[in-house]
PDB file of C-alpha atoms in Angstrom:
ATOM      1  CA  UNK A   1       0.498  26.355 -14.057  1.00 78.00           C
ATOM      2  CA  UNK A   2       1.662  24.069 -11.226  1.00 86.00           C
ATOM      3  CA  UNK A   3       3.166  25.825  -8.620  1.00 92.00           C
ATOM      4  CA  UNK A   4       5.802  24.039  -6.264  1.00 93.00           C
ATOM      5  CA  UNK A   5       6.698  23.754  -3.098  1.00 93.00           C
ATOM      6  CA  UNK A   6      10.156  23.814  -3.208  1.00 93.00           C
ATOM      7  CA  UNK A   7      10.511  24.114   0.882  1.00 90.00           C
ATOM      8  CA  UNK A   8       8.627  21.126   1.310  1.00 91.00           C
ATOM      9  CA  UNK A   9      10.251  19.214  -1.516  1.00 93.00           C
ATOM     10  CA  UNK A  10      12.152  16.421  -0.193  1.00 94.00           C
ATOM     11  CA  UNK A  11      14.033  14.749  -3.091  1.00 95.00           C
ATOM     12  CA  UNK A  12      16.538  12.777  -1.186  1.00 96.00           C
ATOM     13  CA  UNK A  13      14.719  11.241   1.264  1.00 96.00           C
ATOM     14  CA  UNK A  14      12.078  10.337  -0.677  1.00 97.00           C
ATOM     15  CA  UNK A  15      14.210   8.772  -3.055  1.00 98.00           C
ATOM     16  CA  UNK A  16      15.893   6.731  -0.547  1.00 98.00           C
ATOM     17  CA  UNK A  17      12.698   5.405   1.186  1.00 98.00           C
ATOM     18  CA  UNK A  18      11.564   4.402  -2.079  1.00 98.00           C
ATOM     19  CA  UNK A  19      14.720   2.156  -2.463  1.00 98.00           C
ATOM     20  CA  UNK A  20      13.900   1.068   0.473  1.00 98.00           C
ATOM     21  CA  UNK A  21      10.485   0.091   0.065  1.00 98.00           C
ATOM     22  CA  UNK A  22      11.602  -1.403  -3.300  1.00 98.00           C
ATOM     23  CA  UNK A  23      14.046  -3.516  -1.634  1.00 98.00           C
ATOM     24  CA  UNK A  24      11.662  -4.835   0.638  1.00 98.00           C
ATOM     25  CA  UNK A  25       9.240  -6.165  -2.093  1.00 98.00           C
ATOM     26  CA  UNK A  26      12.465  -7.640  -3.836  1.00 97.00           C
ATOM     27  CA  UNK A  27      13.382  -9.164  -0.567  1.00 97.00           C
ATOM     28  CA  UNK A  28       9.687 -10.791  -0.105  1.00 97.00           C
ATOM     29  CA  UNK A  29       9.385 -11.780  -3.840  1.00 97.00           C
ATOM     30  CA  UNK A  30      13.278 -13.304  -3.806  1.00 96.00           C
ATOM     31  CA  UNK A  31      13.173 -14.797  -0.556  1.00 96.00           C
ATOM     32  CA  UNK A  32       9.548 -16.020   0.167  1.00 95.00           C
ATOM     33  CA  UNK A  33       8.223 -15.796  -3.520  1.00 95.00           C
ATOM     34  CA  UNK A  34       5.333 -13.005  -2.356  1.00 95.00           C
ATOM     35  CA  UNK A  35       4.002  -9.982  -4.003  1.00 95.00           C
ATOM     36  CA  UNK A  36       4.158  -7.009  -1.242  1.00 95.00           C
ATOM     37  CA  UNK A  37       1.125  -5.652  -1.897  1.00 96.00           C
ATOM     38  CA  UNK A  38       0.063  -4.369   1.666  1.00 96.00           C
ATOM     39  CA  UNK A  39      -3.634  -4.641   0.978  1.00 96.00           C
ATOM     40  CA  UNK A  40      -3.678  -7.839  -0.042  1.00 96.00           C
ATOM     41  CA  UNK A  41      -0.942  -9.096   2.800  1.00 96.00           C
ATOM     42  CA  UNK A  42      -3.642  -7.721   5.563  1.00 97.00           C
ATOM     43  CA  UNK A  43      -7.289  -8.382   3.317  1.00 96.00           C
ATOM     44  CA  UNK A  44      -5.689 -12.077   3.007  1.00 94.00           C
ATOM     45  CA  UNK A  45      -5.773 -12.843   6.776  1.00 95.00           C
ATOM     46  CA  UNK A  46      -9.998 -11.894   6.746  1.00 93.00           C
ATOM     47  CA  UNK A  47      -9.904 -15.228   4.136  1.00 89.00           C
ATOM     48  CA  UNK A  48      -9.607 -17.494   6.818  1.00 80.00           C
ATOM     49  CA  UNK A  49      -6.640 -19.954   5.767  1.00 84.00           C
ATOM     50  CA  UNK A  50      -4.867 -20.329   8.465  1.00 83.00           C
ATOM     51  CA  UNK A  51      -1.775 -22.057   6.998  1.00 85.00           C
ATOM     52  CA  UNK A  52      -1.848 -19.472   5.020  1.00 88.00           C
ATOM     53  CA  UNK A  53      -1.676 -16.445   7.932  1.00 94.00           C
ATOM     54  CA  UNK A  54       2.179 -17.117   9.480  1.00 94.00           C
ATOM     55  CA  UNK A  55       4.199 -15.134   6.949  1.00 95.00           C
ATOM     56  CA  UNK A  56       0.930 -12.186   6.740  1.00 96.00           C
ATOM     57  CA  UNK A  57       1.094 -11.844  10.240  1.00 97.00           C
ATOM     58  CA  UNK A  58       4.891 -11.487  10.367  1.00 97.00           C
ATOM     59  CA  UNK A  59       4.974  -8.958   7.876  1.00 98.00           C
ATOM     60  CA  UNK A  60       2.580  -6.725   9.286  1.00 98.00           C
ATOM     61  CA  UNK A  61       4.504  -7.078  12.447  1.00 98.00           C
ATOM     62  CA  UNK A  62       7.495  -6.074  11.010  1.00 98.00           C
ATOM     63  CA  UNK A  63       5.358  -2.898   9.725  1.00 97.00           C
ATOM     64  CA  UNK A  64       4.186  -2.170  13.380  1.00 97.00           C
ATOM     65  CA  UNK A  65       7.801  -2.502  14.623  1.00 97.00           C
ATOM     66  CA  UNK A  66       9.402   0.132  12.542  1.00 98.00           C
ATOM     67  CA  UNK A  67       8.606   3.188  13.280  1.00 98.00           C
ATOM     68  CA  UNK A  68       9.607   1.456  17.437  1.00 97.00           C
ATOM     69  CA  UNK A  69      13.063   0.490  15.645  1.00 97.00           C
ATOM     70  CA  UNK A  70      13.223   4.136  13.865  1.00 97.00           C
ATOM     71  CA  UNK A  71      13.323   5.346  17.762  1.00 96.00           C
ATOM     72  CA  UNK A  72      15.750   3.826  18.618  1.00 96.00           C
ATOM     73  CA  UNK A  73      17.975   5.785  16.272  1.00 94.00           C
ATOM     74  CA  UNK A  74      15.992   8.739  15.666  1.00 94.00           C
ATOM     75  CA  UNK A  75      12.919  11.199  16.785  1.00 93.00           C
ATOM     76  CA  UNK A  76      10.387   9.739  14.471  1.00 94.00           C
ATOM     77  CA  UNK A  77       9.222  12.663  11.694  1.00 93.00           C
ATOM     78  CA  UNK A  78       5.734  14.231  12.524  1.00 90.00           C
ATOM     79  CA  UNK A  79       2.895  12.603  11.022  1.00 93.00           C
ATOM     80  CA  UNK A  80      -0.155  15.578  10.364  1.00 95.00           C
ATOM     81  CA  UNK A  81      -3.525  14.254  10.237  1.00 96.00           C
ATOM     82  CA  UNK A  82      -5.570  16.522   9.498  1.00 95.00           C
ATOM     83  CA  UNK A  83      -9.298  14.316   9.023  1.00 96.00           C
ATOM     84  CA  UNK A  84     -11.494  14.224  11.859  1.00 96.00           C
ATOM     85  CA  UNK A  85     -12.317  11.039  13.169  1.00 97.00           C
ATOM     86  CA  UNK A  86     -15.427  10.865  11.090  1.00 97.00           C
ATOM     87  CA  UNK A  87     -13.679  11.485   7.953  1.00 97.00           C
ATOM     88  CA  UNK A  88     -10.907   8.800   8.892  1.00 98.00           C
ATOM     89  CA  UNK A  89     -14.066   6.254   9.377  1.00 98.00           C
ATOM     90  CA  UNK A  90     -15.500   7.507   5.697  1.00 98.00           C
ATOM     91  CA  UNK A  91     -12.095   7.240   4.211  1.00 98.00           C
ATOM     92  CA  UNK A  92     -10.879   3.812   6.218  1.00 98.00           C
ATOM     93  CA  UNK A  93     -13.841   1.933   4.526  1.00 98.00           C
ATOM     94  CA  UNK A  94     -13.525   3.562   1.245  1.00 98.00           C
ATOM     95  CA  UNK A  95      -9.882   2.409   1.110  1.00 98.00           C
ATOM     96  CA  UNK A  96     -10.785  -0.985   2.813  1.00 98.00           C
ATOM     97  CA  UNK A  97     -13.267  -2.079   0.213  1.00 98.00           C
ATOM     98  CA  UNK A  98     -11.575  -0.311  -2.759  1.00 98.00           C
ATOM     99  CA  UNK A  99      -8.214  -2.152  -2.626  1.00 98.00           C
ATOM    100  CA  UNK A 100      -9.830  -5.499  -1.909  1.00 97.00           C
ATOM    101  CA  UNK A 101     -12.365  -5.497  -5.103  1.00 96.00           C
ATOM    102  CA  UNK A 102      -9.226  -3.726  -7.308  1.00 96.00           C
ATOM    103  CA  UNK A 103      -6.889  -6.139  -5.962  1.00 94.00           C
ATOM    104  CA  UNK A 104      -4.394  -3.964  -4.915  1.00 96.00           C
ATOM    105  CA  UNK A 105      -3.202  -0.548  -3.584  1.00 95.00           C
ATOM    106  CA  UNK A 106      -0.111   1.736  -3.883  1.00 96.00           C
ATOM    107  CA  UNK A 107       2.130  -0.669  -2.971  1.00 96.00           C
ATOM    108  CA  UNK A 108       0.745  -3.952  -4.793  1.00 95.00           C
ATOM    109  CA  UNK A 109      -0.256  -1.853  -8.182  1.00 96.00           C
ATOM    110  CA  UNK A 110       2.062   1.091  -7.431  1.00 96.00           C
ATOM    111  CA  UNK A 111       5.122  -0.654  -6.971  1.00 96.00           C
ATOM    112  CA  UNK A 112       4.819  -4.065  -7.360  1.00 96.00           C
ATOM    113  CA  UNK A 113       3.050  -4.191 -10.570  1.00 96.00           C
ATOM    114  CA  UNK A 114       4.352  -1.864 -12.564  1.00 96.00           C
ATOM    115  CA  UNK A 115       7.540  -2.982 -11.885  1.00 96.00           C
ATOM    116  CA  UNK A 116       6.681  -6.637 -13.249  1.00 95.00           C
ATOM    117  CA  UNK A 117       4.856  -4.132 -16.599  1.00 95.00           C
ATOM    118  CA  UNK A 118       1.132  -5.307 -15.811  1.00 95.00           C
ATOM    119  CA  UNK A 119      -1.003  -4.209 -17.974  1.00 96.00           C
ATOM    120  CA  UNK A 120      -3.762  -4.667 -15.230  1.00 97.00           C
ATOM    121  CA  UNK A 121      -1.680  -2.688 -12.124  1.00 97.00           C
ATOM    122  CA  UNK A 122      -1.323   0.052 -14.547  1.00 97.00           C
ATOM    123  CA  UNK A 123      -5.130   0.577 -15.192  1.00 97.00           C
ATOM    124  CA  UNK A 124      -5.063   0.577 -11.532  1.00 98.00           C
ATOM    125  CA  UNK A 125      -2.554   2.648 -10.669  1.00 98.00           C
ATOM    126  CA  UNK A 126      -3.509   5.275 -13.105  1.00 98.00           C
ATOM    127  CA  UNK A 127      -6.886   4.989 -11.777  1.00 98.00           C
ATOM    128  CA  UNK A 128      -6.356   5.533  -7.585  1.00 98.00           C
ATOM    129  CA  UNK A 129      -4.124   8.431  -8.962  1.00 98.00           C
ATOM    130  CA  UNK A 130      -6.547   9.795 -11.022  1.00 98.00           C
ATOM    131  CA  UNK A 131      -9.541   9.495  -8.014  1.00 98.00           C
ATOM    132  CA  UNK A 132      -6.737  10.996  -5.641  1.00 98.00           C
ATOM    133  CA  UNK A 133      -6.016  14.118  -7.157  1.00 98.00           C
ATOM    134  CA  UNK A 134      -9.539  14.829  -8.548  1.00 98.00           C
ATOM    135  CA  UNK A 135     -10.282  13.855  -4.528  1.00 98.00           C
ATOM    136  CA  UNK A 136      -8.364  16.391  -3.289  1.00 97.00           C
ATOM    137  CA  UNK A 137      -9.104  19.244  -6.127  1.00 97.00           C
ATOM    138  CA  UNK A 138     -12.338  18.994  -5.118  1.00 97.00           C
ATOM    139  CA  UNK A 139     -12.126  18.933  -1.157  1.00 96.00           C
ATOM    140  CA  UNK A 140      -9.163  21.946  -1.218  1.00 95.00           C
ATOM    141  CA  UNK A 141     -10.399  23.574  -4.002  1.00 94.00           C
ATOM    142  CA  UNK A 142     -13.965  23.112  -5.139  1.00 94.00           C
ATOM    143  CA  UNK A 143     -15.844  22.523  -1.391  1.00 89.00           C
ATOM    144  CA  UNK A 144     -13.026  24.171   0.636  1.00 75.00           C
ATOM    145  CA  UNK A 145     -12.382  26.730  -1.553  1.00 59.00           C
TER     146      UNK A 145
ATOM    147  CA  UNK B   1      10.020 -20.446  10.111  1.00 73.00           C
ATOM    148  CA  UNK B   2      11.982 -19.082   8.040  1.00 81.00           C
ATOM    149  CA  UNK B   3       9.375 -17.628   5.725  1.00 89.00           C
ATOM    150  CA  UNK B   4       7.890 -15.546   9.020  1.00 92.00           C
ATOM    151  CA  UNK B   5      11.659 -14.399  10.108  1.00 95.00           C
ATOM    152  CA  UNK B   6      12.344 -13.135   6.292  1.00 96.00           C
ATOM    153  CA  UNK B   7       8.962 -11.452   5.764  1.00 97.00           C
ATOM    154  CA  UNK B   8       9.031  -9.918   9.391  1.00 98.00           C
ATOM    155  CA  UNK B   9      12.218  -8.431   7.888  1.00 98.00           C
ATOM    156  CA  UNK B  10      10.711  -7.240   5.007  1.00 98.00           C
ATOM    157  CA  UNK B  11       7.601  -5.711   6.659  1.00 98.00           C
ATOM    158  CA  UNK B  12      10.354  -3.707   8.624  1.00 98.00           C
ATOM    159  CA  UNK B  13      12.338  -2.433   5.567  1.00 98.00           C
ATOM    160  CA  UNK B  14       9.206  -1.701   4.042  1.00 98.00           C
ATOM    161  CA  UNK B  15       7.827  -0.114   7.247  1.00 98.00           C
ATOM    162  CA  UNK B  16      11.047   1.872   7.801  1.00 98.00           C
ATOM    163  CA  UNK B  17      11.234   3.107   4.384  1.00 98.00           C
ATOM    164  CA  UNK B  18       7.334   4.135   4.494  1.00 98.00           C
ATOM    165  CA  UNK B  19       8.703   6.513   7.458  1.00 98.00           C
ATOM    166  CA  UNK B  20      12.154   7.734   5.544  1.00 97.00           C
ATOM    167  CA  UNK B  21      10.380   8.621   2.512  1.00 97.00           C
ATOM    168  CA  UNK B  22       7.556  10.472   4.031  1.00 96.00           C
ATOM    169  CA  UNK B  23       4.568   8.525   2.897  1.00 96.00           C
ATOM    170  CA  UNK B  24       3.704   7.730   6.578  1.00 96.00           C
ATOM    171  CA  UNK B  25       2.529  11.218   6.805  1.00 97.00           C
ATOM    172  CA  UNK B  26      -0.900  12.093   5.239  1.00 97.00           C
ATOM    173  CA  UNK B  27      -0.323  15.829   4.964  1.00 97.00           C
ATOM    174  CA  UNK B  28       2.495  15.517   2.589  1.00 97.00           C
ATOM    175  CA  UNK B  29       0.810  12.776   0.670  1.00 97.00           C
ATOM    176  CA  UNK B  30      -2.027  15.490   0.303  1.00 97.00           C
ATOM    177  CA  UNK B  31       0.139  17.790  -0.433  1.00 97.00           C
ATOM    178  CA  UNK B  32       1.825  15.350  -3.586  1.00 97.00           C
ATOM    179  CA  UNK B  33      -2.103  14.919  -4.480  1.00 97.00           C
ATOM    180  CA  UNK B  34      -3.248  18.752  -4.611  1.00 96.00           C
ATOM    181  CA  UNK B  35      -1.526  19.660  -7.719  1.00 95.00           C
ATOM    182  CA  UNK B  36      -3.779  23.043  -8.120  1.00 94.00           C
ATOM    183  CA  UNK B  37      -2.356  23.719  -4.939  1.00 92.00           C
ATOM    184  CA  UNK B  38       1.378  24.458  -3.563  1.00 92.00           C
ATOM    185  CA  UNK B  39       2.490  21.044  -5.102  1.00 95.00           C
ATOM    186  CA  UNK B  40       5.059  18.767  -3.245  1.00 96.00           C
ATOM    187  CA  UNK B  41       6.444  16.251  -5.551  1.00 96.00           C
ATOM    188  CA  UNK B  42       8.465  14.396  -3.287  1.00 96.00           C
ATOM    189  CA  UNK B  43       6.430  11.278  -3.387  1.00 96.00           C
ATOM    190  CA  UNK B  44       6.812  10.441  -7.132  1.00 96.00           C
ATOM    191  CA  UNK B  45      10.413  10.038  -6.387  1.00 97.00           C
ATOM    192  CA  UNK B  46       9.183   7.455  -3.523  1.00 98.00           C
ATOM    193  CA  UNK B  47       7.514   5.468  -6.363  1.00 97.00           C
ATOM    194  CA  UNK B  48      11.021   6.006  -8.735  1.00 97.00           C
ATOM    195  CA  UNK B  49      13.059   4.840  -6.176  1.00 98.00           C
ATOM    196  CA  UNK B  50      10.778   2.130  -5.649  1.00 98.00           C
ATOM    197  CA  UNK B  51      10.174   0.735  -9.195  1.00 98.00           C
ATOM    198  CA  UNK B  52      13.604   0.800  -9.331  1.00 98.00           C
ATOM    199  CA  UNK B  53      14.752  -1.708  -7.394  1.00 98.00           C
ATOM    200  CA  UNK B  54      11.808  -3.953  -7.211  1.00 98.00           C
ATOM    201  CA  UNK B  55      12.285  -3.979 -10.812  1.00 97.00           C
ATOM    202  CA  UNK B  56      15.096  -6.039 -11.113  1.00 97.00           C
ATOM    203  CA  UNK B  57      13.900  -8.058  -8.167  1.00 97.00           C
ATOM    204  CA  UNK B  58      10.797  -8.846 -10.958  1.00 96.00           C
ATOM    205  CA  UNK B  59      13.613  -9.380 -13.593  1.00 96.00           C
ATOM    206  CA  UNK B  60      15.930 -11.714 -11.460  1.00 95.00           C
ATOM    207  CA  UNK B  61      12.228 -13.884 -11.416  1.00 93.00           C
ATOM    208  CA  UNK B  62      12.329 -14.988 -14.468  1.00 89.00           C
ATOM    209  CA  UNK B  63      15.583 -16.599 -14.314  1.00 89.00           C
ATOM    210  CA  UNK B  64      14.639 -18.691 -11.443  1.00 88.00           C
ATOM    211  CA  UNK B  65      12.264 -21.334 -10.801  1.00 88.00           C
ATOM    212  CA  UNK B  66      11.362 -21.048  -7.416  1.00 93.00           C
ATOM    213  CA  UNK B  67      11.743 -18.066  -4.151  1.00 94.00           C
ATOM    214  CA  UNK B  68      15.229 -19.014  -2.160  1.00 93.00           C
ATOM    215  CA  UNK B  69      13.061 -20.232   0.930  1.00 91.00           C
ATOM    216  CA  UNK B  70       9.291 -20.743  -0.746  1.00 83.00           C
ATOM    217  CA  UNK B  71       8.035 -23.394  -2.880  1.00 87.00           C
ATOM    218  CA  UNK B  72       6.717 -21.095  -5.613  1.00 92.00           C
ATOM    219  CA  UNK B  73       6.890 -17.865  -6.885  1.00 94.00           C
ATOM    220  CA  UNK B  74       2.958 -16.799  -5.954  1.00 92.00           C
ATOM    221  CA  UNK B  75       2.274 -14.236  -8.679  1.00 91.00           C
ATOM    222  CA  UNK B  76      -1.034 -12.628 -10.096  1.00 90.00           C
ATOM    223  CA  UNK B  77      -2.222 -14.520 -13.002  1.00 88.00           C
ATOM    224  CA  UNK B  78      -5.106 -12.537 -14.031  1.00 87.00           C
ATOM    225  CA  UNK B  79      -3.887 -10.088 -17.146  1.00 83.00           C
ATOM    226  CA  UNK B  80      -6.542  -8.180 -18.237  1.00 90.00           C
ATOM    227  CA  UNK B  81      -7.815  -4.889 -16.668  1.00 91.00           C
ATOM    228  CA  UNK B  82     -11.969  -5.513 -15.881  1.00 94.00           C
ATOM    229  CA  UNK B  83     -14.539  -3.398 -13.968  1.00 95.00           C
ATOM    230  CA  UNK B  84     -14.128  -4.445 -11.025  1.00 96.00           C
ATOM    231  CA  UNK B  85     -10.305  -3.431 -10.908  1.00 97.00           C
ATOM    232  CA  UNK B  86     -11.158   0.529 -12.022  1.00 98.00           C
ATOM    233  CA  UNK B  87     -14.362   0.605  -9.925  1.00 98.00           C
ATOM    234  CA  UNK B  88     -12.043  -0.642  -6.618  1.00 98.00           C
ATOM    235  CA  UNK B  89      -9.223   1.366  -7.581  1.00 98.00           C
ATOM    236  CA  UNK B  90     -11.446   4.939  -8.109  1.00 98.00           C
ATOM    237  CA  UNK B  91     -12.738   4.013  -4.375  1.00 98.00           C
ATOM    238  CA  UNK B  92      -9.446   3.493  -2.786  1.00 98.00           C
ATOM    239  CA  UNK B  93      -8.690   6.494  -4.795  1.00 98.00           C
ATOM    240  CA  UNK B  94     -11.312   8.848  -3.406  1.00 98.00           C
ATOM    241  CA  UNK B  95     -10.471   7.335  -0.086  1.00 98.00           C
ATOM    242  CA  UNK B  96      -6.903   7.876  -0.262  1.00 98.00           C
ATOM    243  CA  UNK B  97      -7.234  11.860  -1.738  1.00 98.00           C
ATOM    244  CA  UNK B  98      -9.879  12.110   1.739  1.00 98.00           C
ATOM    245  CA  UNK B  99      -7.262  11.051   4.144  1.00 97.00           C
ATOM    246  CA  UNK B 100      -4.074  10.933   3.066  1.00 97.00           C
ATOM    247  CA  UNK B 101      -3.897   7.264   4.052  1.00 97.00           C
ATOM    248  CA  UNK B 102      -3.312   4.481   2.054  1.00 96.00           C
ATOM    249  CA  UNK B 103      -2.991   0.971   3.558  1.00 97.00           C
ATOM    250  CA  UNK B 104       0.921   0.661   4.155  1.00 97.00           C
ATOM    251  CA  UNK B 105       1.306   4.230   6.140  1.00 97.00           C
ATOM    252  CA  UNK B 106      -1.881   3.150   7.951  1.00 98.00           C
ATOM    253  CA  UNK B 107      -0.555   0.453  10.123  1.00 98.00           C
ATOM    254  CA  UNK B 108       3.103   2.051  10.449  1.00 98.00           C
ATOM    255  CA  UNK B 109       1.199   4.937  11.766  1.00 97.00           C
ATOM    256  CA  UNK B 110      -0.975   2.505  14.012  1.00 97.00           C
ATOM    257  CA  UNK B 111       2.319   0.751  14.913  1.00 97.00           C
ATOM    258  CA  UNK B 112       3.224   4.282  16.469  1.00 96.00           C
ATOM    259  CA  UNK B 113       0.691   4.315  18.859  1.00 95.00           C
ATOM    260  CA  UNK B 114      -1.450   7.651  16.570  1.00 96.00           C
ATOM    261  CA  UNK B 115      -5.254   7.309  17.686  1.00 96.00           C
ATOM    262  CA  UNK B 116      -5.916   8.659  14.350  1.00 97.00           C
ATOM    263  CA  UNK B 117      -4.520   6.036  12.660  1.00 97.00           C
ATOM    264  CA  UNK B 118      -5.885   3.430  14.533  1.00 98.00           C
ATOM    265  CA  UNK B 119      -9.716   4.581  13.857  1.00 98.00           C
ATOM    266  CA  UNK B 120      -8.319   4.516   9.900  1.00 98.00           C
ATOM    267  CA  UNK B 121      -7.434   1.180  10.300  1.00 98.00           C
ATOM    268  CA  UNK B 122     -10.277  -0.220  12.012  1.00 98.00           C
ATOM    269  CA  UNK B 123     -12.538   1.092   9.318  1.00 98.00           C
ATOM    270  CA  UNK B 124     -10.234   0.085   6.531  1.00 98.00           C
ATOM    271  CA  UNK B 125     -10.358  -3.918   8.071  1.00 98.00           C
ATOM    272  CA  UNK B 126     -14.103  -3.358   8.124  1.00 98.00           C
ATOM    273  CA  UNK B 127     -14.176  -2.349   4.747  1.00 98.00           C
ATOM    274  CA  UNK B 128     -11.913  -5.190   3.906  1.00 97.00           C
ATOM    275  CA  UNK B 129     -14.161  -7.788   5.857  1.00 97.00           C
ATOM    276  CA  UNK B 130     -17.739  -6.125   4.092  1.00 96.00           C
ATOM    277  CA  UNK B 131     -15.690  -7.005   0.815  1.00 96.00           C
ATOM    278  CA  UNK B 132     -14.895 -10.927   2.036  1.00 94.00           C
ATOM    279  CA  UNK B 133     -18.874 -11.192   3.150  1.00 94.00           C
ATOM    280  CA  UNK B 134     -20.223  -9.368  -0.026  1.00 92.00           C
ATOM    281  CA  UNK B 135     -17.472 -12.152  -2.453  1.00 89.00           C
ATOM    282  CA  UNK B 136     -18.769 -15.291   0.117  1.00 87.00           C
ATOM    283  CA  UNK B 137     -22.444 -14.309  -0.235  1.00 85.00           C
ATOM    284  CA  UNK B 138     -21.781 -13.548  -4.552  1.00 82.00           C
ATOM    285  CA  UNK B 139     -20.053 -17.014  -4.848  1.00 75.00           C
ATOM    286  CA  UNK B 140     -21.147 -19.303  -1.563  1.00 65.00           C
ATOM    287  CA  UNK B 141     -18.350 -22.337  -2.263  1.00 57.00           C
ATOM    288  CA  UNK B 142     -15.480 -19.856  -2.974  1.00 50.00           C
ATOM    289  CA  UNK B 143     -12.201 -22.013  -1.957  1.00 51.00           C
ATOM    290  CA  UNK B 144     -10.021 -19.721   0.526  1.00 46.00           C
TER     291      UNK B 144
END
């Protein structure tokens, strides 16, 4: 029933960004004793402690940094958006407000909390799943069709 | 000090593996969440690879009583799952199968200089912000 896309499958490199990524939220929970839940890293600056902001603001410059570091090295792989800019505005505040009142996104649930087995990340992650490919079923398939 | 230079490095780990695995780019993280379509199930392996190493970073916790620089290990204590959690999830959901975006790619994306990304990201801190009023006006004396 599920048809893949075997040219576009990228096992490899997915694999190895995921260790990656992994290693990263190890590094943060090891070293600085921080969940690296992306969400929550950025919503956490709008609370307004600013003791609090340092190590926030650090990490997301470290995210804004990479892909200049990946140049360095490398041609950076294309990124397709396809939204329009509407769309993006739709879907920036539905992602905005969604992670912040279910405490989490892919990374924080995703990652993070399934790796430390919680219950409540699980609910969560099986839920932002669930919305995403029901999301796009309905876009591609339903509307679009 | 210390804390900012190790979680700068981590952002950047994190940032550059976003990139490697190919979650910084929303087309093929449509194309992972259109399974009726020509399905591309690269990104589950993002979340295997993922899970498992972070997973023994989780393990190592419990052995140890506090982060190597921090004071504390700052974990979630709430346990069980409640409305609120599915109701934000299912948006961030819907939002995330509209775009392709989620909040990670997002600012990697914005870091490269994509216009796209940076109307995304503006919206998403909006959304973020309408959450913080909505919580201050629900419970006025909230500590931060």
């Amino acid at each position: 029933m599920i048809t893949i896309d075997w040219a576009s499958f990228t096992p490899l490199s997915a694999l190895l960004g995921g260790v990656m990524i992994g290693g990263a939220a190890g590094l943060l929970l090891l070293l600085n004793g921080r969940i690296a839940g992306i969400s929550g890293i950025l919503g956490g600056l709008l609370v307004g402690n600013r003791r609090d902001a340092g190590w926030r603001l650090a990490f997301l410059a470290g995210l804004f940094l990479a892909p200049w570091l990946w140049m360095l090295v490398a041609a950076l792989p294309t990124a397709v958006i396809e939204a329009d800019y509407a769309t993006l505005v739709v879907a920036g505040l539905l992602v905005g407000v969604g992670t912040r009142y279910g405490s989490g996104c892919t990374s924080g649930h995703g990652v993070c909390g399934l790796s430390r087995l919680s219950p409540r990340s699980l609910i969560a992650t099986l839920s932002f799943m669930a919305a995403g490919f029901g999301t796009v079923y309905l876009i591609r398939h339903v509307v679009g069709g | 000090m210390k804390l900012w230079i190790t979680s700068f490095l981590a952002g950047l780990v994190f940032g550059l593996g976003l990139i490697a695995s190919g979650m910084a780019n929303p087309d093929k993280v449509l194309s992972f969440l259109d399974l009726a379509g020509a399905w591309d199930p690269s990104l589950a392996l993002v979340m295997v690879g993922a899970i498992a190493v972070a997973s023994v970073a989780f393990a190592l916790v419990k052995r140890q009583s506090a982060p190597v620089f921090g004071r504390e290990f700052q974990l979630p204590t709430a346990v069980r799952p409640d409305r609120r959690l599915v109701l934000g999830s299912l948006t961030f959901g819907v939002g995330w199968g509209v775009a392709g975006f989620c909040p990670g790619p997002a600012l990697v994306a914005l870091g490269a200089g994509i216009p796209k990304a940076a109307v995304f990201v503006a919206a998403m801190v909006a959304g973020m912000a309408l959450f913080e009023l909505l919580e201050r006006w629900r419970t006025p004396r909230r500590a931060g």
